[in-house]
PDB file of C-alpha atoms in Angstrom:
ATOM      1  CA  UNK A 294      -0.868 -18.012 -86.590  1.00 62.00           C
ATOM      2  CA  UNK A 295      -0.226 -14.275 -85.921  1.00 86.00           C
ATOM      3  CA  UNK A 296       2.907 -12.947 -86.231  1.00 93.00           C
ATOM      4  CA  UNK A 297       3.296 -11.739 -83.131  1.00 95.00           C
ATOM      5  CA  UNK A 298       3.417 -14.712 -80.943  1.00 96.00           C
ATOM      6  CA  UNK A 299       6.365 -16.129 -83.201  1.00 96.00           C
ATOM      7  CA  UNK A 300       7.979 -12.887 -81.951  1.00 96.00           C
ATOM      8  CA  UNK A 301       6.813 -12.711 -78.536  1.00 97.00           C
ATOM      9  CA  UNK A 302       7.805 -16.146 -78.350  1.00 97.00           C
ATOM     10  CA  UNK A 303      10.636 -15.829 -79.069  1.00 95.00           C
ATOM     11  CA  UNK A 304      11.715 -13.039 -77.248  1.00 97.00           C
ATOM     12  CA  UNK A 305      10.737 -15.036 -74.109  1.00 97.00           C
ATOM     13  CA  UNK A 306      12.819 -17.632 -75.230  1.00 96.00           C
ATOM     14  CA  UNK A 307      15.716 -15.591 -75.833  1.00 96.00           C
ATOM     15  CA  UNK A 308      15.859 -14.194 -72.109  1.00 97.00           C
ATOM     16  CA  UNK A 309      15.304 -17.608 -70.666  1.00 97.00           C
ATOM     17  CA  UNK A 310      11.615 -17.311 -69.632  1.00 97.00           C
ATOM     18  CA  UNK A 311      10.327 -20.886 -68.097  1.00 97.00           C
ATOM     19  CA  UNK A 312       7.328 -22.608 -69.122  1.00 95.00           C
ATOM     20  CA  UNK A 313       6.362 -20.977 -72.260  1.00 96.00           C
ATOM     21  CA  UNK A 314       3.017 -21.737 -73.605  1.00 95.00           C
ATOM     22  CA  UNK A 315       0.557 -20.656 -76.578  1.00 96.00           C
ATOM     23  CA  UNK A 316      -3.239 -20.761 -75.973  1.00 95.00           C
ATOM     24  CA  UNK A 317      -5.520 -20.392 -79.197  1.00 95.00           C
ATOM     25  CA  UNK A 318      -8.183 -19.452 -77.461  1.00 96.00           C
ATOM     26  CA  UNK A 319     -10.439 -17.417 -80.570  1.00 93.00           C
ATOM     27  CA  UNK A 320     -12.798 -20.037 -80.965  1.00 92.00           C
ATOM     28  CA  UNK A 321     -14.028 -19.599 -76.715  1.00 94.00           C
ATOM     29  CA  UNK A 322     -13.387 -15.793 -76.004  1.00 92.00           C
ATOM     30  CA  UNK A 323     -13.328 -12.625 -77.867  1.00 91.00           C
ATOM     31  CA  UNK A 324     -11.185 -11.489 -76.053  1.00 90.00           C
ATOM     32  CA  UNK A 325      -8.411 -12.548 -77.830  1.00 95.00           C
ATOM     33  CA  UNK A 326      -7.041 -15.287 -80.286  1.00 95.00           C
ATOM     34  CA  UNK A 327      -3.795 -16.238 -78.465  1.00 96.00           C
ATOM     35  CA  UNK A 328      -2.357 -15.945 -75.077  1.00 96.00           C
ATOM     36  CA  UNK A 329       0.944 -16.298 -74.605  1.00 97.00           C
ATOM     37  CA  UNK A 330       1.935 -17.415 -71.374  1.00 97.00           C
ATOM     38  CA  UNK A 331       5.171 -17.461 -69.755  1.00 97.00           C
ATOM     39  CA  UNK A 332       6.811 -17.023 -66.128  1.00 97.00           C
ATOM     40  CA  UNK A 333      10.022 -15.695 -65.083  1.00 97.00           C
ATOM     41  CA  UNK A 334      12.486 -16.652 -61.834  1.00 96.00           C
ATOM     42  CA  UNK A 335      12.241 -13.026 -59.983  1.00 94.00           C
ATOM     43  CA  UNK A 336      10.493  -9.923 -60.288  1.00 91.00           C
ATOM     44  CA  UNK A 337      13.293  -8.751 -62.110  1.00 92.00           C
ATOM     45  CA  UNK A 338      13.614 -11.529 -64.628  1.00 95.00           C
ATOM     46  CA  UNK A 339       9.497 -10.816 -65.009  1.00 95.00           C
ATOM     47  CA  UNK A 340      10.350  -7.305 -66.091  1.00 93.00           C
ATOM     48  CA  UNK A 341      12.827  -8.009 -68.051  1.00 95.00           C
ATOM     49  CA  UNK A 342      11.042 -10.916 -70.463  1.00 97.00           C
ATOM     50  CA  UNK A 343       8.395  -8.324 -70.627  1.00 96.00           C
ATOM     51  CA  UNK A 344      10.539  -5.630 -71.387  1.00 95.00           C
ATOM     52  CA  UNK A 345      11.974  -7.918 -73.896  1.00 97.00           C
ATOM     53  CA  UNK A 346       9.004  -9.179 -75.957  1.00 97.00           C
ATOM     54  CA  UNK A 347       7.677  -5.171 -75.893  1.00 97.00           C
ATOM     55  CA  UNK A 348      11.111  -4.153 -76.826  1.00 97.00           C
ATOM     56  CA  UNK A 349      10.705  -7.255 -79.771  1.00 97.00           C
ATOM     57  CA  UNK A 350       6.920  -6.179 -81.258  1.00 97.00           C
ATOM     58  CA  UNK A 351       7.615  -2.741 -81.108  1.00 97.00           C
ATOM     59  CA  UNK A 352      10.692  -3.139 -83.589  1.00 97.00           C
ATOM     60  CA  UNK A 353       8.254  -4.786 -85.989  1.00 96.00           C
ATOM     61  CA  UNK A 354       6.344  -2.134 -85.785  1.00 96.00           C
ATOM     62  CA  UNK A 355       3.584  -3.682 -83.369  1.00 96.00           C
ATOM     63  CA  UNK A 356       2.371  -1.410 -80.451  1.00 96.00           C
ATOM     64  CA  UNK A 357       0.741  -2.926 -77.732  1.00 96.00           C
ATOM     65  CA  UNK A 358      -3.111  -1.471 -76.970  1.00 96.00           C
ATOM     66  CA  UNK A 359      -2.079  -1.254 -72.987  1.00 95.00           C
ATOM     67  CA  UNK A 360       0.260  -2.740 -71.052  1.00 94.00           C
ATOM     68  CA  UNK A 361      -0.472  -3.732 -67.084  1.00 92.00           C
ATOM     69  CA  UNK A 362       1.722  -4.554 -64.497  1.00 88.00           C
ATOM     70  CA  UNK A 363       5.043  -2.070 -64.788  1.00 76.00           C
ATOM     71  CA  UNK A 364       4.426  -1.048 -61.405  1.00 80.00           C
ATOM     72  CA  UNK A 365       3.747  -4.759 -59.537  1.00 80.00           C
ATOM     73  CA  UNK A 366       6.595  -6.511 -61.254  1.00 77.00           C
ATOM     74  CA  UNK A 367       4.569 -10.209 -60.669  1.00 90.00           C
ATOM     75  CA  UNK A 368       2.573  -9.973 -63.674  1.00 93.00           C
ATOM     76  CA  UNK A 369       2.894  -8.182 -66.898  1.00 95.00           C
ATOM     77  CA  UNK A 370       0.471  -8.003 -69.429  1.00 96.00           C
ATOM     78  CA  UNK A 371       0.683  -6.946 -73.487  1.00 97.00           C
ATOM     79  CA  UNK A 372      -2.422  -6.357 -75.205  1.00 97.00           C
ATOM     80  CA  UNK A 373      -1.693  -6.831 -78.596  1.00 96.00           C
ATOM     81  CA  UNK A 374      -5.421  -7.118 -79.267  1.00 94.00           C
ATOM     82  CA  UNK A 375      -5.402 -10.608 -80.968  1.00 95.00           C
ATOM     83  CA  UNK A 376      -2.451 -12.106 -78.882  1.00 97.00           C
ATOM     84  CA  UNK A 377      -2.196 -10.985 -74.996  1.00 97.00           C
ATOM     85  CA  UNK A 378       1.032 -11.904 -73.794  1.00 98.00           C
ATOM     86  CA  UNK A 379       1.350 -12.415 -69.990  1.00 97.00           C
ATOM     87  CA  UNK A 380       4.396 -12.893 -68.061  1.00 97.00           C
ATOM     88  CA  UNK A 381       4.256 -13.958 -64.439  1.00 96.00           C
ATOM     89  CA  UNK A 382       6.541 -14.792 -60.980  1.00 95.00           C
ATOM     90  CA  UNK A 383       6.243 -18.085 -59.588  1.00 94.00           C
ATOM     91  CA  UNK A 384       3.355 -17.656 -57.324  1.00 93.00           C
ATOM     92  CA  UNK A 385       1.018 -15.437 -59.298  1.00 94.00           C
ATOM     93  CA  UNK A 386       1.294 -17.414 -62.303  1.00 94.00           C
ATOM     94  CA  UNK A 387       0.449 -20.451 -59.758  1.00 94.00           C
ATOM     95  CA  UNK A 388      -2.250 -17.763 -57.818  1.00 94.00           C
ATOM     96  CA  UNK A 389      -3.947 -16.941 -61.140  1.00 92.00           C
ATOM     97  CA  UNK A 390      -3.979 -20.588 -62.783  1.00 94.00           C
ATOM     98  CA  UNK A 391      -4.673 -18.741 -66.345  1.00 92.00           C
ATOM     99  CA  UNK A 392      -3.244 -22.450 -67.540  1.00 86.00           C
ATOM    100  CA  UNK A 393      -5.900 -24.128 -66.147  1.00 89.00           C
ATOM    101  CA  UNK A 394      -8.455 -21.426 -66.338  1.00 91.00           C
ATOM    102  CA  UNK A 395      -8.132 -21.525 -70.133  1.00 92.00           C
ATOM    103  CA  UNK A 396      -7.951 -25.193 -70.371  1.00 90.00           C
ATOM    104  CA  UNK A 397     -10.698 -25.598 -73.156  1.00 92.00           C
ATOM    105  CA  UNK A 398      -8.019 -23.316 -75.743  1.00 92.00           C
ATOM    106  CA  UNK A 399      -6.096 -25.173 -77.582  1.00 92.00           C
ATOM    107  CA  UNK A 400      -2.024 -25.684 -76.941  1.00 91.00           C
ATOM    108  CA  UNK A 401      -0.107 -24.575 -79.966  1.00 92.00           C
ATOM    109  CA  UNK A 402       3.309 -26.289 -80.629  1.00 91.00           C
ATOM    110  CA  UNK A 403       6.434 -24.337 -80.103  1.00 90.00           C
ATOM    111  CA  UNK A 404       7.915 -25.642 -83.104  1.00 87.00           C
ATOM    112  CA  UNK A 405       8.824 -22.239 -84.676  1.00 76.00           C
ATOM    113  CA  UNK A 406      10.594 -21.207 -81.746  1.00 71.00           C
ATOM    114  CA  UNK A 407      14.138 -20.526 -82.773  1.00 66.00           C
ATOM    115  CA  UNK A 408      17.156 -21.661 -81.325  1.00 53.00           C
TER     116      UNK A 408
END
């Protein structure tokens, strides 16, 4: 597994993000190999658990490629290249269904996630 969902994970974790999941999804996109999915309780708890996992990556030295959303505050995105991070309210995460839309990936235990 790349690095960088163990630390995007976790930073997410660490600032109380809600329903965090992984999505290998290399084998059905090139887009990316993992998505990491995760919403927040407000538009400022959004920005802040993306702020957080930037803030996380770029102190292992991992840049993002672009970053999305800084001026909506209901979705973030972090292209990492192989792992795309997205952080969502509520309702857009619910809107945009990216769960269910990426069904066929497959769910990667949180095991590593530390406490």
């Amino acid at each position: 597994m790349d690095e960088a969902v163990k630390i995007a994970v976790n930073a997410l974790d660490s600032k109380k993000a809600k329903d965090i999941e992984v999505l290998h999804v290399g084998d059905i996109t090139v887009m990316a190999d993992y998505f990491v999915i995760a919403s927040g309780t407000s538009s400022t708890h959004v920005k802040s658990l993306a702020e957080e996992a930037e803030f996380r990556l770029k102190e292992q030295g991992i840049a993002p490629i672009r970053t999305e959303g800084f001026n909506t505050q209901n979705w973030f995105i972090l292209d990492y290249g192989s792992v795309i991070v997205h952080v969502f309210s509520p309702d857009a995460r619910e809107f945009y269904d990216l769960d269910h839309l990426w069904a066929d990936g497959e769910n990667v235990p949180l095991d590593f996630v530390e406490e």
